[in-house]
Amino acid sequence: MDDEAGFREFVAARLGRLSRIAFLLTGDHHAAEDLVQVTLVKVARHWRRVTRAGAPDAYVRRALYHEHVSSWRARRRLEMTTADPPDRAGGRDESAEAVRRIVLRNALARLAPGQRAVIVLRYFEDLSEADTADALGCSVGSVKSQTHHALARLRVIAPELAELIEDAEVSA
């Protein structure tokens, strides 16, 4: 398979997951789309080298997080979430779940980008501390410290998420 076809296949298989990760990082659908697009354009330039290294998922995920932090640093602005939660088909009442998603999205948006990245990687991507450190290019100690500070900050800014935070600490 040639490089372009391989890249297209990779993107088609993983676009949904990358988009979800980007949304959790940015808190905004449009910013998430931009983040995924910019990241994939950069990765496409080096696709042959990425596939030869043998871990394209890890490389793309790391590139996504680094691009997010780089764009945040470049703008030096706070991100504000304004998008409504997505409409869901079906007859069941999802209002409590929708409120929880909104609270979580707003709480994540108020974390520093590094803390947000650690929370997303550890608890939404279910990566180990070592894998999270590798993805972010930092030490395991930094991951532990950022996780501790992020969970403490979440307790302050979103006490209604206490049950989620406690579950996260138990699983850590």
Short mmCIF file of C-alpha atoms in Angstrom, two decimals:
data_model
loop_
_atom_site.label_atom_id
_atom_site.label_comp_id
_atom_site.label_asym_id
_atom_site.label_seq_id
_atom_site.Cartn_x
_atom_site.Cartn_y
_atom_site.Cartn_z
CA MET A 1 0.00 0.00 0.00
CA ASP A 2 1.41 3.42 -0.89
CA ASP A 3 1.93 6.13 1.73
CA GLU A 4 -1.04 8.27 0.72
CA ALA A 5 -3.47 5.34 0.74
CA GLY A 6 -2.08 4.16 4.07
CA PHE A 7 -2.52 7.61 5.56
CA ARG A 8 -6.07 7.89 4.23
CA GLU A 9 -6.92 4.49 5.71
CA PHE A 10 -5.40 5.46 9.06
CA VAL A 11 -7.38 8.72 9.18
CA ALA A 12 -10.64 7.04 8.16
CA ALA A 13 -10.28 4.45 10.91
CA ARG A 14 -9.34 6.92 13.66
CA LEU A 15 -10.98 10.24 12.83
CA GLY A 16 -13.83 9.77 15.29
CA ARG A 17 -11.52 9.00 18.19
CA LEU A 18 -9.14 11.84 17.34
CA SER A 19 -12.10 14.22 17.10
CA ARG A 20 -13.39 13.16 20.54
CA ILE A 21 -9.95 13.64 22.08
CA ALA A 22 -9.63 17.05 20.43
CA PHE A 23 -13.07 18.08 21.69
CA LEU A 24 -12.16 17.08 25.24
CA LEU A 25 -8.98 19.12 24.95
CA THR A 26 -10.54 22.23 23.43
CA GLY A 27 -14.10 22.16 24.73
CA ASP A 28 -15.35 23.45 21.39
CA HIS A 29 -16.41 21.51 18.29
CA HIS A 30 -14.97 24.01 15.82
CA ALA A 31 -11.66 24.30 17.65
CA ALA A 32 -11.52 20.49 17.86
CA GLU A 33 -12.02 20.18 14.10
CA ASP A 34 -9.28 22.75 13.51
CA LEU A 35 -6.94 20.97 15.93
CA VAL A 36 -7.44 17.60 14.23
CA GLN A 37 -7.03 19.12 10.77
CA VAL A 38 -3.82 21.00 11.60
CA THR A 39 -2.37 17.95 13.34
CA LEU A 40 -3.18 15.60 10.47
CA VAL A 41 -1.73 18.00 7.90
CA LYS A 42 1.53 18.08 9.86
CA VAL A 43 1.56 14.30 10.32
CA ALA A 44 0.83 13.69 6.61
CA ARG A 45 4.08 15.43 5.69
CA HIS A 46 6.04 12.82 7.64
CA TRP A 47 3.77 9.80 7.23
CA ARG A 48 6.44 7.49 5.78
CA ARG A 49 8.75 8.15 8.73
CA VAL A 50 5.84 7.80 11.19
CA THR A 51 4.88 4.37 9.86
CA ARG A 52 8.48 3.20 9.76
CA ALA A 53 8.82 4.04 13.47
CA GLY A 54 6.02 1.53 14.07
CA ALA A 55 3.67 3.41 16.41
CA PRO A 56 1.51 5.75 14.31
CA ASP A 57 -1.32 5.91 16.89
CA ALA A 58 1.03 7.09 19.63
CA TYR A 59 2.76 9.53 17.28
CA VAL A 60 -0.50 11.10 16.09
CA ARG A 61 -1.91 11.30 19.62
CA ARG A 62 1.28 12.98 20.86
CA ALA A 63 1.23 15.38 17.90
CA LEU A 64 -2.39 16.26 18.72
CA TYR A 65 -1.57 17.11 22.33
CA HIS A 66 1.53 19.07 21.39
CA GLU A 67 -0.36 21.03 18.74
CA HIS A 68 -3.07 21.85 21.28
CA VAL A 69 -0.57 23.13 23.84
CA SER A 70 1.37 25.03 21.16
CA SER A 71 -1.73 26.75 19.84
CA TRP A 72 -2.81 27.66 23.35
CA ARG A 73 0.59 29.12 24.17
CA ALA A 74 0.63 31.08 20.93
CA ARG A 75 -2.70 32.71 21.64
CA ARG A 76 -2.20 33.18 25.38
CA ARG A 77 -5.92 33.39 25.90
CA LEU A 78 -8.46 31.52 27.93
CA GLU A 79 -10.70 29.17 26.03
CA MET A 80 -14.40 29.65 26.59
CA THR A 81 -16.85 26.90 25.83
CA THR A 82 -20.04 28.02 24.15
CA ALA A 83 -21.22 25.09 22.07
CA ASP A 84 -24.41 23.33 23.05
CA PRO A 85 -24.23 19.62 23.78
CA PRO A 86 -25.03 17.48 20.74
CA ASP A 87 -28.61 16.43 20.16
CA ARG A 88 -29.21 12.73 20.71
CA ALA A 89 -31.77 10.63 18.93
CA GLY A 90 -34.02 8.42 21.00
CA GLY A 91 -36.90 8.68 23.40
CA ARG A 92 -35.13 8.47 26.75
CA ASP A 93 -34.52 11.48 28.97
CA GLU A 94 -30.84 12.31 28.94
CA SER A 95 -31.02 15.61 30.80
CA ALA A 96 -28.90 14.52 33.80
CA GLU A 97 -26.25 13.10 31.48
CA ALA A 98 -26.32 16.27 29.37
CA VAL A 99 -25.87 18.46 32.44
CA ARG A 100 -22.96 16.31 33.58
CA ARG A 101 -21.31 16.57 30.15
CA ILE A 102 -21.71 20.35 30.17
CA VAL A 103 -20.31 20.66 33.68
CA LEU A 104 -17.40 18.38 32.77
CA ARG A 105 -16.67 20.26 29.54
CA ASN A 106 -16.74 23.62 31.35
CA ALA A 107 -14.55 22.28 34.16
CA LEU A 108 -12.00 20.86 31.70
CA ALA A 109 -11.93 24.20 29.88
CA ARG A 110 -10.93 25.93 33.12
CA LEU A 111 -7.90 23.69 33.65
CA ALA A 112 -4.47 24.66 32.36
CA PRO A 113 -3.75 22.95 29.02
CA GLY A 114 -1.19 20.60 30.55
CA GLN A 115 -3.57 19.55 33.31
CA ARG A 116 -6.37 19.08 30.81
CA ALA A 117 -4.13 16.94 28.62
CA VAL A 118 -3.15 14.74 31.57
CA ILE A 119 -6.79 14.25 32.62
CA VAL A 120 -7.88 13.43 29.06
CA LEU A 121 -5.03 10.98 28.53
CA ARG A 122 -5.29 9.26 31.90
CA TYR A 123 -9.07 9.05 32.32
CA PHE A 124 -10.64 9.38 28.88
CA GLU A 125 -7.93 7.62 26.88
CA ASP A 126 -7.17 5.28 29.80
CA LEU A 127 -3.41 5.52 29.34
CA SER A 128 -0.99 4.52 32.08
CA GLU A 129 1.14 7.13 33.79
CA ALA A 130 4.15 6.00 31.74
CA ASP A 131 2.22 6.15 28.44
CA THR A 132 0.84 9.56 29.36
CA ALA A 133 4.35 10.81 30.16
CA ASP A 134 5.54 9.47 26.82
CA ALA A 135 2.68 11.11 24.93
CA LEU A 136 3.34 14.47 26.57
CA GLY A 137 7.12 14.24 26.52
CA CYS A 138 7.52 14.63 30.26
CA SER A 139 8.42 12.51 33.30
CA VAL A 140 6.08 10.14 35.14
CA GLY A 141 6.53 12.39 38.18
CA SER A 142 5.20 15.34 36.20
CA VAL A 143 2.18 13.30 35.15
CA LYS A 144 1.48 12.36 38.77
CA SER A 145 1.90 15.95 39.92
CA GLN A 146 -0.25 17.39 37.11
CA THR A 147 -2.93 14.76 37.78
CA HIS A 148 -2.97 15.57 41.49
CA HIS A 149 -3.21 19.32 40.86
CA ALA A 150 -5.84 18.90 38.12
CA LEU A 151 -8.08 16.72 40.30
CA ALA A 152 -7.71 19.18 43.19
CA ARG A 153 -8.63 22.06 40.86
CA LEU A 154 -11.63 20.13 39.53
CA ARG A 155 -12.85 19.64 43.11
CA VAL A 156 -12.84 23.41 43.58
CA ILE A 157 -14.31 24.52 40.25
CA ALA A 158 -16.82 21.68 39.83
CA PRO A 159 -17.81 20.18 43.18
CA GLU A 160 -20.79 18.57 41.43
CA LEU A 161 -18.29 16.23 39.77
CA ALA A 162 -17.05 14.90 43.13
CA GLU A 163 -18.27 11.36 42.36
CA LEU A 164 -16.40 11.31 39.05
CA ILE A 165 -13.26 12.67 40.68
CA GLU A 166 -13.38 10.09 43.47
CA ASP A 167 -13.79 7.30 40.90
CA ALA A 168 -10.78 8.69 39.00
CA GLU A 169 -8.64 8.72 42.11
CA VAL A 170 -9.60 5.15 42.99
CA SER A 171 -8.70 3.93 39.51
CA ALA A 172 -5.38 5.83 39.48
#
